[in-house]
Amino acid sequence: MCTALALCASNTCLFGRNLDLDAGFGQQVVVTPRKFSFEFRGGLVNADHEALIGMATVINGYPLYAEATNESGLSAAGLNFPGNAVYHPRKEGATNVAPFEFIPYVLTQCQNLAQVRELLGSLSVLDEPFAPQVPNSPLHWMIADKSGALVVESMADGLHWFENPLQVLTNNPPFDFHLENVKLYLNVSPSWPGNSFAPDVDLAPVGVGFGGRGLPGDSSPASRFVKAAFERSATLALSDQVSVSQFFRILESVAMVKGDTLNQAGQPEFTVYSSCCDTSDGTYYYTTYGNHQITAVRLPEDLEVDSLFEFPLVEGEQFNFVN
Amino acid sequence: MCTALALCASNTCLFGRNLDLDAGFGQQVVVTPRKFSFEFRGGLVNADHEALIGMATVINGYPLYAEATNESGLSAAGLNFPGNAVYHPRKEGATNVAPFEFIPYVLTQCQNLAQVRELLGSLSVLDEPFAPQVPNSPLHWMIADKSGALVVESMADGLHWFENPLQVLTNNPPFDFHLENVKLYLNVSPSWPGNSFAPDVDLAPVGVGFGGRGLPGDSSPASRFVKAAFERSATLALSDQVSVSQFFRILESVAMVKGDTLNQAGQPEFTVYSSCCDTSDGTYYYTTYGNHQITAVRLPEDLEVDSLFEFPLVEGEQFNFVN
Amino acid sequence: MCTALALCASNTCLFGRNLDLDAGFGQQVVVTPRKFSFEFRGGLVNADHEALIGMATVINGYPLYAEATNESGLSAAGLNFPGNAVYHPRKEGATNVAPFEFIPYVLTQCQNLAQVRELLGSLSVLDEPFAPQVPNSPLHWMIADKSGALVVESMADGLHWFENPLQVLTNNPPFDFHLENVKLYLNVSPSWPGNSFAPDVDLAPVGVGFGGRGLPGDSSPASRFVKAAFERSATLALSDQVSVSQFFRILESVAMVKGDTLNQAGQPEFTVYSSCCDTSDGTYYYTTYGNHQITAVRLPEDLEVDSLFEFPLVEGEQFNFVN
Amino acid sequence: MCTALALCASNTCLFGRNLDLDAGFGQQVVVTPRKFSFEFRGGLVNADHEALIGMATVINGYPLYAEATNESGLSAAGLNFPGNAVYHPRKEGATNVAPFEFIPYVLTQCQNLAQVRELLGSLSVLDEPFAPQVPNSPLHWMIADKSGALVVESMADGLHWFENPLQVLTNNPPFDFHLENVKLYLNVSPSWPGNSFAPDVDLAPVGVGFGGRGLPGDSSPASRFVKAAFERSATLALSDQVSVSQFFRILESVAMVKGDTLNQAGQPEFTVYSSCCDTSDGTYYYTTYGNHQITAVRLPEDLEVDSLFEFPLVEGEQFNFVN
């Protein structure tokens, strides 16, 4: 389970996510340079494209991205969507893209959301695994640039995509549920409330935070969506607060702490990593569950090459002892 | 478990309650006339007092009131307070009143809250049962007249009493908890809300009731207190809606429906009866769980007598077949 | 805004609803006899059908039903669905049914849900008003018999219908939202809870109702849906409690009390009436906001006629003064 | 507003807090060595005591601690308690301790909770400021060692103290409210829930976190208390997860993010710093709002001195650029 977030202001444009699972999956920061040859399942071969940076597992030299950003600042993240994600047989006349190649396909073919919207008009998500022993995850995707965000869901009845003004995404149910669900929290506010509860009685808050009462604090996908959307808007209301540091603070407010969320097998899910890409220069920042310090990976200078750059994660706690 | 409510406007002054249990207790509407002789455990004998009307079990000719109102419009109700109610040994210099006689004592000695406040200054709740085989219930009380309401709690460290501007009472925890707890709902409103959740995004309610989001809907004492206080204030905000009929609508909003609330023994608790006394003329209205029609009992004309008037409950559903 | 409910057990099968508005609409109990001639907009004329009983406004001799039941026990209710209900131009090859005739059409053409499912395969909701000055309301419908319940929604992309195992319906958003939303309350229970919150600390409930914590208590459509579904299942868990009286208790738990819910114009919405039809014999029971007593209308003996039977509502409080 | 937390397991014993304000207050990590001379307002002078480490503002060479730990592992934190904290005139026969010296007094006089309990029997919190221009903050305190935690509240009617098995503290209302309030969340769980909501209908979670539904997500003191207590117990249920890193993850789950909580003046409150002291060796770990990396300060080797050690905060984000 995961939470994705896009956050842009005049000074900066950020994209990232929490990845919540009960274990890591061999992920590392991976830069795909411009000459890396993508042989897409729909037939397209592309060895001259924008570079990508993001978190991926590399198998047989191929970057299986969880999320990535390209040089134009277009970003995409895949989030778990079990039970609702349905992939389809090869469809004539459509652009058939397998789930594992959805992120590189979109980020190498498009530079902005306008191009993505056009692409989505003919796209079908192809039910082909990366390899026989590497089945596809059930996913939906958030794609964002500085102009906004989209959500893409491949379901039993075909491809759905939506404009996403809230610029957050979590997991089940499908996105249209979340878009209705947030409306159930319209009376929640960051502000010190008046007394609309019992105006005939003298009652006042005895501390801060009373305007936010009603916000959910559990880690279900619906609740994380609500909380993250609230935090995002609250940050935007402070004109000068959009920053990498603040981005991680928002992600932490919807992170899973070991023990608070057990999956059906009784295992703790936790926020394996959190990421934030500064889409203006492609610098990728991350923390891991076990390391609070923000680690940063810059785009290498020479991107005109064909081999992946891999940056193993710094996972142990990096304390700064001052004495 | 129970909910008591006082509701006064310029046109009328009402007092009543839900009584929630897993069974009835032999209750009926009982009028105690003016010459009925009360021999209180503190030593006072009073056979010339205001008449009382309310719901009571009569044992050995004595009215064990759950709630009652006197001719001056002063009312009192006892509500379950297990684990917190503590009654005390006879205390020298104090007015010692046993729990089972608390309601008749207060309603025969006082005509208004000012007199009640004075009485409470010296009152101690005496740990004596009505009879060996009739143990005291653990109770706290709400007392009200047209000027306001009080709550009285006899606990391990003595007698506590509070002004109660919310004019509702339920059960555990003690009253001061509830007075703080309602403040956690200050941002709840009967009104159509704006969008303070995410002002940067275009979101609006898709129906009524969105301002009330956050109100609890369970039957725990804390939640019933919050809901009843909200409903009471919402009624008062409509200048012309205070009526016996509306009073029952408020009580129904916090009633227990058979099945929704099981006690520790697994038995359903339900709203055995709901009551509303029009304190201006002493007419006592009630419904039972099984009978929606409001039954009414008026004060008898001749109250200068010494024997109780008992009115067995109309408990079966009184359908009005129009054809 | 409204709440519909179907509740069947071995002994009885009930169907009804709350109708929540800021005013009445000239409604009364109306029986349509078997020979009443329906001239449906799709072309069908039917003057030999099962009789119907329900709440309707009669205009120009035509019964505009809010909800009704036929002699086979099939029932249907229309509920407000603003912004989502879209009706369509006449469609060739389809069964075109106008919204105002949806209930009589279904209840005169079908005797059970199996037949309704078949009908829905070819049905299109026709965008034609009853009369120029009587615009269609935006509605969706719940249809039920003793075997289950369906929801029917005519939206921009055509007709949707769903099996509805929860057998309740309220208003916006569309039904599939509510079906996901109830899952967010799976940990709520009528029972006395253990302590899964902090098992290392000794904590226990101090009263009943703690298992129900988390249930919403506001009057938004989503919250009424959740509460009504919970109450319905809680009743069914008590094997012997399904009755007309209990049905009204469930409806009261989600009723709007004057003042607690203001619409966008600032006017109070309230539960104008509540109804419960005993579908086994067609007896129609109702209460109004101002009258707690349950009024009942039986099917007239001679139904082989062609003129409507109209039963004006008993709307004033019918107190039962016992002295 | 703040959140304090104690968390001990067989392997380690940790104490710390979030400090939430709208600005810093000149705080830094301060070690008070053993020979530092405390001249307490009650008359006691102590220049031979255990060393203290914690966060403090130093004024005129005096450490005004927000929280601290002594060499025996006894810790104390002061948290905002406005409107309820009342300090008292000098009281004969009592141990009079001013609020600003409460932490050093307790931590230099006591080595464990048993000694603290004894001290509290005669303690009175003295209404004297540190200096005319440095008024006392309204505070209550949590004190903990490896055996448990206490809460101390000086109110209008004198000193109250409580055993605190939940080992968290936030702000208003007084502690006994929070101890009752957590019971309203007993049905919340980290686990995958069954369906107690509507057992007659086939419903299941569509992701993790559904057992936690009902947990509050706002930043009011009551909600932070509930959330922190839940997270603490959830960590303890995982036998091997108590660590400094995990401690900060818990604190982050109740941290205030800039923008989500505005105080009455409309200014954002935020988690100025978070701290965690490893009480076994006195190492003090902290993060600041603007710096995710955990900074650590060890107890200096030579503590047999009389002058404070001051460690200015590392407040800027310490990114680890790996390329």
Short mmCIF file of N, CA, C and O in Angstrom, two decimals, chain D residues 131-216:
data_model
loop_
_atom_site.label_atom_id
_atom_site.label_comp_id
_atom_site.label_asym_id
_atom_site.label_seq_id
_atom_site.Cartn_x
_atom_site.Cartn_y
_atom_site.Cartn_z
N ALA D 131 12.28 34.91 36.54
CA ALA D 131 12.67 36.32 36.63
C ALA D 131 11.43 37.14 36.27
O ALA D 131 10.51 36.61 35.63
N PRO D 132 11.40 38.39 36.67
CA PRO D 132 10.19 39.18 36.42
C PRO D 132 9.77 39.17 34.95
O PRO D 132 8.58 39.08 34.64
N GLN D 133 10.76 39.19 34.07
CA GLN D 133 10.41 39.24 32.65
C GLN D 133 10.33 37.85 32.02
O GLN D 133 10.21 37.72 30.81
N VAL D 134 10.43 36.81 32.82
CA VAL D 134 10.35 35.43 32.31
C VAL D 134 9.21 34.71 33.04
O VAL D 134 9.43 34.00 34.01
N PRO D 135 7.98 34.93 32.62
CA PRO D 135 6.84 34.33 33.34
C PRO D 135 6.86 32.81 33.21
O PRO D 135 7.44 32.25 32.28
N ASN D 136 6.24 32.16 34.16
CA ASN D 136 6.11 30.71 34.09
C ASN D 136 5.17 30.29 32.97
O ASN D 136 4.14 30.93 32.75
N SER D 137 5.50 29.23 32.29
CA SER D 137 4.56 28.60 31.35
C SER D 137 3.58 27.76 32.15
O SER D 137 3.93 27.21 33.19
N PRO D 138 2.36 27.64 31.65
CA PRO D 138 1.41 26.73 32.30
C PRO D 138 1.71 25.30 31.85
O PRO D 138 1.54 24.99 30.68
N LEU D 139 2.14 24.48 32.79
CA LEU D 139 2.64 23.15 32.41
C LEU D 139 2.02 22.03 33.24
O LEU D 139 1.56 22.25 34.35
N HIS D 140 2.01 20.85 32.66
CA HIS D 140 1.94 19.64 33.46
C HIS D 140 3.12 18.76 33.02
O HIS D 140 3.75 19.03 32.01
N TRP D 141 3.40 17.72 33.79
CA TRP D 141 4.64 16.98 33.57
C TRP D 141 4.41 15.49 33.45
O TRP D 141 3.53 14.93 34.12
N MET D 142 5.21 14.84 32.61
CA MET D 142 5.30 13.39 32.63
C MET D 142 6.69 13.03 33.13
O MET D 142 7.69 13.60 32.68
N ILE D 143 6.74 12.10 34.05
CA ILE D 143 8.00 11.63 34.63
C ILE D 143 8.04 10.12 34.42
O ILE D 143 7.04 9.43 34.65
N ALA D 144 9.16 9.60 33.97
CA ALA D 144 9.22 8.16 33.67
C ALA D 144 10.59 7.59 34.00
O ALA D 144 11.60 8.29 33.95
N ASP D 145 10.60 6.34 34.37
CA ASP D 145 11.83 5.57 34.38
C ASP D 145 11.52 4.22 33.74
O ASP D 145 10.46 4.06 33.11
N LYS D 146 12.40 3.28 33.89
CA LYS D 146 12.17 2.01 33.19
C LYS D 146 10.98 1.25 33.77
O LYS D 146 10.49 0.30 33.17
N SER D 147 10.50 1.66 34.95
CA SER D 147 9.40 0.91 35.59
C SER D 147 8.02 1.45 35.23
O SER D 147 7.01 0.80 35.48
N GLY D 148 7.94 2.67 34.66
CA GLY D 148 6.62 3.21 34.36
C GLY D 148 6.65 4.71 34.18
O GLY D 148 7.72 5.29 33.92
N ALA D 149 5.48 5.32 34.31
CA ALA D 149 5.39 6.76 34.10
C ALA D 149 4.34 7.36 35.03
O ALA D 149 3.36 6.70 35.38
N LEU D 150 4.56 8.61 35.40
CA LEU D 150 3.60 9.38 36.20
C LEU D 150 3.24 10.66 35.46
O LEU D 150 4.01 11.15 34.63
N VAL D 151 2.08 11.21 35.80
CA VAL D 151 1.71 12.54 35.33
C VAL D 151 1.47 13.40 36.56
O VAL D 151 0.82 12.96 37.51
N VAL D 152 1.97 14.63 36.52
CA VAL D 152 1.81 15.56 37.65
C VAL D 152 1.12 16.82 37.15
O VAL D 152 1.55 17.42 36.17
N GLU D 153 0.04 17.20 37.84
CA GLU D 153 -0.72 18.39 37.43
C GLU D 153 -1.00 19.25 38.65
O GLU D 153 -1.64 18.80 39.61
N SER D 154 -0.55 20.47 38.59
CA SER D 154 -0.84 21.43 39.66
C SER D 154 -2.01 22.28 39.21
O SER D 154 -1.89 23.06 38.26
N MET D 155 -3.12 22.11 39.91
CA MET D 155 -4.34 22.82 39.48
C MET D 155 -4.89 23.66 40.63
O MET D 155 -4.27 23.77 41.68
N ALA D 156 -6.03 24.27 40.38
CA ALA D 156 -6.58 25.20 41.37
C ALA D 156 -6.75 24.54 42.73
O ALA D 156 -6.54 25.18 43.77
N ASP D 157 -7.11 23.27 42.74
CA ASP D 157 -7.36 22.61 44.03
C ASP D 157 -6.14 21.85 44.54
O ASP D 157 -6.27 21.02 45.43
N GLY D 158 -5.00 22.15 43.99
CA GLY D 158 -3.78 21.54 44.52
C GLY D 158 -3.10 20.60 43.54
O GLY D 158 -3.38 20.63 42.34
N LEU D 159 -2.23 19.76 44.07
CA LEU D 159 -1.42 18.89 43.22
C LEU D 159 -2.13 17.56 42.99
O LEU D 159 -2.59 16.92 43.93
N HIS D 160 -2.20 17.16 41.70
CA HIS D 160 -2.72 15.84 41.35
C HIS D 160 -1.59 15.06 40.70
O HIS D 160 -0.86 15.60 39.87
N TRP D 161 -1.49 13.81 41.04
CA TRP D 161 -0.58 12.98 40.23
C TRP D 161 -1.18 11.61 40.02
O TRP D 161 -1.99 11.13 40.81
N PHE D 162 -0.80 11.01 38.93
CA PHE D 162 -1.43 9.79 38.43
C PHE D 162 -0.37 8.81 37.93
O PHE D 162 0.61 9.24 37.32
N GLU D 163 -0.59 7.54 38.15
CA GLU D 163 0.15 6.53 37.40
C GLU D 163 -0.33 6.61 35.95
O GLU D 163 -1.52 6.78 35.68
N ASN D 164 0.59 6.46 35.03
CA ASN D 164 0.24 6.59 33.61
C ASN D 164 0.68 5.36 32.82
O ASN D 164 1.75 5.34 32.22
N PRO D 165 -0.16 4.34 32.82
CA PRO D 165 0.25 3.09 32.14
C PRO D 165 0.37 3.26 30.63
O PRO D 165 1.02 2.44 29.98
N LEU D 166 -0.24 4.30 30.08
CA LEU D 166 -0.15 4.51 28.63
C LEU D 166 1.18 5.17 28.24
O LEU D 166 1.58 5.14 27.08
N GLN D 167 1.81 5.83 29.21
CA GLN D 167 3.15 6.39 29.02
C GLN D 167 3.22 7.39 27.87
O GLN D 167 4.26 7.53 27.21
N VAL D 168 2.12 8.07 27.60
CA VAL D 168 2.15 9.22 26.69
C VAL D 168 1.46 10.39 27.40
O VAL D 168 0.67 10.19 28.31
N LEU D 169 1.78 11.59 26.96
CA LEU D 169 1.07 12.76 27.48
C LEU D 169 1.03 13.82 26.38
O LEU D 169 1.97 13.93 25.59
N THR D 170 -0.08 14.53 26.34
CA THR D 170 -0.16 15.66 25.41
C THR D 170 -0.53 16.90 26.24
O THR D 170 0.20 17.24 27.15
N ASN D 171 -1.65 17.52 25.95
CA ASN D 171 -1.98 18.79 26.59
C ASN D 171 -3.38 18.71 27.20
O ASN D 171 -3.76 17.68 27.70
N ASN D 172 -4.13 19.78 27.13
CA ASN D 172 -5.48 19.83 27.70
C ASN D 172 -6.37 18.80 27.05
O ASN D 172 -6.17 18.48 25.89
N PRO D 173 -7.41 18.36 27.72
CA PRO D 173 -7.76 18.63 29.12
C PRO D 173 -6.83 17.85 30.05
O PRO D 173 -5.90 17.19 29.58
N PRO D 174 -7.11 17.92 31.37
CA PRO D 174 -6.28 17.19 32.33
C PRO D 174 -6.20 15.69 32.02
O PRO D 174 -7.04 15.14 31.31
N PHE D 175 -5.19 15.06 32.61
CA PHE D 175 -4.86 13.68 32.28
C PHE D 175 -6.03 12.72 32.47
O PHE D 175 -6.19 11.78 31.68
N ASP D 176 -6.84 12.91 33.49
CA ASP D 176 -7.91 11.93 33.72
C ASP D 176 -8.89 11.90 32.54
O ASP D 176 -9.49 10.87 32.27
N PHE D 177 -9.03 13.02 31.84
CA PHE D 177 -9.83 12.99 30.61
C PHE D 177 -9.23 12.02 29.59
O PHE D 177 -9.94 11.18 29.02
N HIS D 178 -7.96 12.14 29.35
CA HIS D 178 -7.33 11.29 28.33
C HIS D 178 -7.44 9.81 28.69
O HIS D 178 -7.63 8.96 27.82
N LEU D 179 -7.32 9.53 29.97
CA LEU D 179 -7.37 8.14 30.41
C LEU D 179 -8.76 7.54 30.14
O LEU D 179 -8.88 6.34 29.84
N GLU D 180 -9.79 8.35 30.24
CA GLU D 180 -11.13 7.88 29.87
C GLU D 180 -11.30 7.86 28.35
O GLU D 180 -11.92 6.97 27.78
N ASN D 181 -10.72 8.87 27.71
CA ASN D 181 -10.95 9.03 26.27
C ASN D 181 -10.38 7.87 25.46
O ASN D 181 -10.99 7.44 24.47
N VAL D 182 -9.24 7.36 25.85
CA VAL D 182 -8.65 6.25 25.09
C VAL D 182 -9.59 5.03 25.08
O VAL D 182 -9.58 4.25 24.13
N LYS D 183 -10.39 4.90 26.11
CA LYS D 183 -11.31 3.75 26.16
C LYS D 183 -12.35 3.79 25.04
O LYS D 183 -12.96 2.77 24.73
N LEU D 184 -12.54 4.97 24.50
CA LEU D 184 -13.50 5.08 23.38
C LEU D 184 -12.93 4.51 22.09
O LEU D 184 -13.60 4.49 21.07
N TYR D 185 -11.69 4.03 22.13
CA TYR D 185 -11.05 3.48 20.93
C TYR D 185 -10.67 2.02 21.11
O TYR D 185 -9.84 1.50 20.37
N LEU D 186 -11.30 1.35 22.07
CA LEU D 186 -10.92 -0.03 22.37
C LEU D 186 -11.13 -0.97 21.19
O LEU D 186 -10.48 -2.01 21.09
N ASN D 187 -12.06 -0.65 20.29
CA ASN D 187 -12.34 -1.55 19.17
C ASN D 187 -11.41 -1.32 17.98
O ASN D 187 -11.55 -1.97 16.95
N VAL D 188 -10.48 -0.41 18.12
CA VAL D 188 -9.50 -0.15 17.06
C VAL D 188 -8.35 -1.15 17.21
O VAL D 188 -7.99 -1.51 18.31
N SER D 189 -7.80 -1.55 16.08
CA SER D 189 -6.78 -2.60 16.11
C SER D 189 -5.80 -2.45 14.95
O SER D 189 -6.17 -1.97 13.88
N PRO D 190 -4.55 -2.86 15.14
CA PRO D 190 -3.64 -2.90 13.99
C PRO D 190 -3.97 -4.01 13.00
O PRO D 190 -3.45 -4.03 11.89
N SER D 191 -4.85 -4.92 13.38
CA SER D 191 -5.04 -6.15 12.60
C SER D 191 -6.09 -6.01 11.50
O SER D 191 -6.93 -5.13 11.52
N TRP D 192 -6.00 -6.92 10.58
CA TRP D 192 -6.98 -7.09 9.51
C TRP D 192 -8.31 -7.50 10.16
O TRP D 192 -8.36 -8.53 10.85
N PRO D 193 -9.37 -6.72 10.01
CA PRO D 193 -10.58 -7.05 10.76
C PRO D 193 -11.45 -8.08 10.06
O PRO D 193 -11.40 -8.24 8.83
N GLY D 194 -12.23 -8.79 10.86
CA GLY D 194 -13.35 -9.55 10.30
C GLY D 194 -14.49 -8.59 10.00
O GLY D 194 -14.30 -7.37 9.95
N ASN D 195 -15.64 -9.10 9.82
CA ASN D 195 -16.81 -8.29 9.51
C ASN D 195 -17.82 -8.41 10.65
O ASN D 195 -18.68 -9.27 10.64
N SER D 196 -17.66 -7.54 11.64
CA SER D 196 -18.66 -7.49 12.71
C SER D 196 -19.72 -6.45 12.41
O SER D 196 -20.69 -6.32 13.13
N PHE D 197 -19.53 -5.71 11.33
CA PHE D 197 -20.45 -4.63 10.95
C PHE D 197 -21.78 -5.18 10.44
O PHE D 197 -22.86 -4.74 10.84
N ALA D 198 -21.69 -6.12 9.52
CA ALA D 198 -22.90 -6.67 8.90
C ALA D 198 -22.62 -8.13 8.55
O ALA D 198 -22.40 -8.47 7.39
N PRO D 199 -22.62 -8.98 9.57
CA PRO D 199 -22.18 -10.37 9.35
C PRO D 199 -23.03 -11.13 8.34
O PRO D 199 -22.59 -12.15 7.81
N ASP D 200 -24.25 -10.64 8.08
CA ASP D 200 -25.10 -11.34 7.11
C ASP D 200 -24.73 -11.02 5.67
O ASP D 200 -25.30 -11.59 4.74
N VAL D 201 -23.82 -10.08 5.48
CA VAL D 201 -23.45 -9.66 4.12
C VAL D 201 -21.97 -9.96 3.92
O VAL D 201 -21.18 -9.85 4.86
N ASP D 202 -21.60 -10.35 2.72
CA ASP D 202 -20.23 -10.70 2.42
C ASP D 202 -19.42 -9.43 2.15
O ASP D 202 -19.52 -8.82 1.09
N LEU D 203 -18.66 -9.01 3.15
CA LEU D 203 -17.86 -7.79 3.05
C LEU D 203 -16.47 -8.07 3.60
O LEU D 203 -16.33 -8.70 4.64
N ALA D 204 -15.44 -7.55 2.94
CA ALA D 204 -14.07 -7.76 3.42
C ALA D 204 -13.24 -6.52 3.11
O ALA D 204 -13.57 -5.75 2.20
N PRO D 205 -12.16 -6.32 3.86
CA PRO D 205 -11.28 -5.19 3.59
C PRO D 205 -10.70 -5.28 2.18
O PRO D 205 -10.50 -6.38 1.66
N VAL D 206 -10.45 -4.13 1.58
CA VAL D 206 -9.82 -4.12 0.26
C VAL D 206 -8.38 -3.63 0.36
O VAL D 206 -7.79 -3.22 -0.65
N GLY D 207 -7.83 -3.68 1.56
CA GLY D 207 -6.45 -3.28 1.76
C GLY D 207 -6.13 -3.34 3.23
O GLY D 207 -6.97 -3.74 4.04
N VAL D 208 -4.93 -2.92 3.59
CA VAL D 208 -4.55 -2.93 5.00
C VAL D 208 -5.14 -1.71 5.72
O VAL D 208 -5.63 -0.78 5.10
N GLY D 209 -5.08 -1.73 7.02
CA GLY D 209 -5.42 -0.55 7.81
C GLY D 209 -6.87 -0.45 8.22
O GLY D 209 -7.23 0.45 8.98
N PHE D 210 -7.70 -1.37 7.77
CA PHE D 210 -9.14 -1.27 8.07
C PHE D 210 -9.43 -1.51 9.55
O PHE D 210 -10.44 -1.05 10.06
N GLY D 211 -8.54 -2.24 10.23
CA GLY D 211 -8.75 -2.44 11.66
C GLY D 211 -8.53 -1.18 12.48
O GLY D 211 -9.03 -1.07 13.59
N GLY D 212 -7.81 -0.24 11.90
CA GLY D 212 -7.51 0.99 12.62
C GLY D 212 -8.55 2.08 12.44
O GLY D 212 -8.43 3.17 13.02
N ARG D 213 -9.57 1.78 11.62
CA ARG D 213 -10.59 2.81 11.36
C ARG D 213 -11.22 3.29 12.66
O ARG D 213 -11.57 2.49 13.53
N GLY D 214 -11.38 4.59 12.76
CA GLY D 214 -11.89 5.20 13.97
C GLY D 214 -10.81 6.00 14.69
O GLY D 214 -11.11 6.92 15.44
N LEU D 215 -9.55 5.66 14.41
CA LEU D 215 -8.46 6.44 14.99
C LEU D 215 -8.51 7.87 14.48
O LEU D 215 -8.65 8.10 13.28
N PRO D 216 -8.35 8.84 15.36
CA PRO D 216 -8.38 10.23 14.91
C PRO D 216 -7.06 10.65 14.28
O PRO D 216 -6.00 10.16 14.67
#
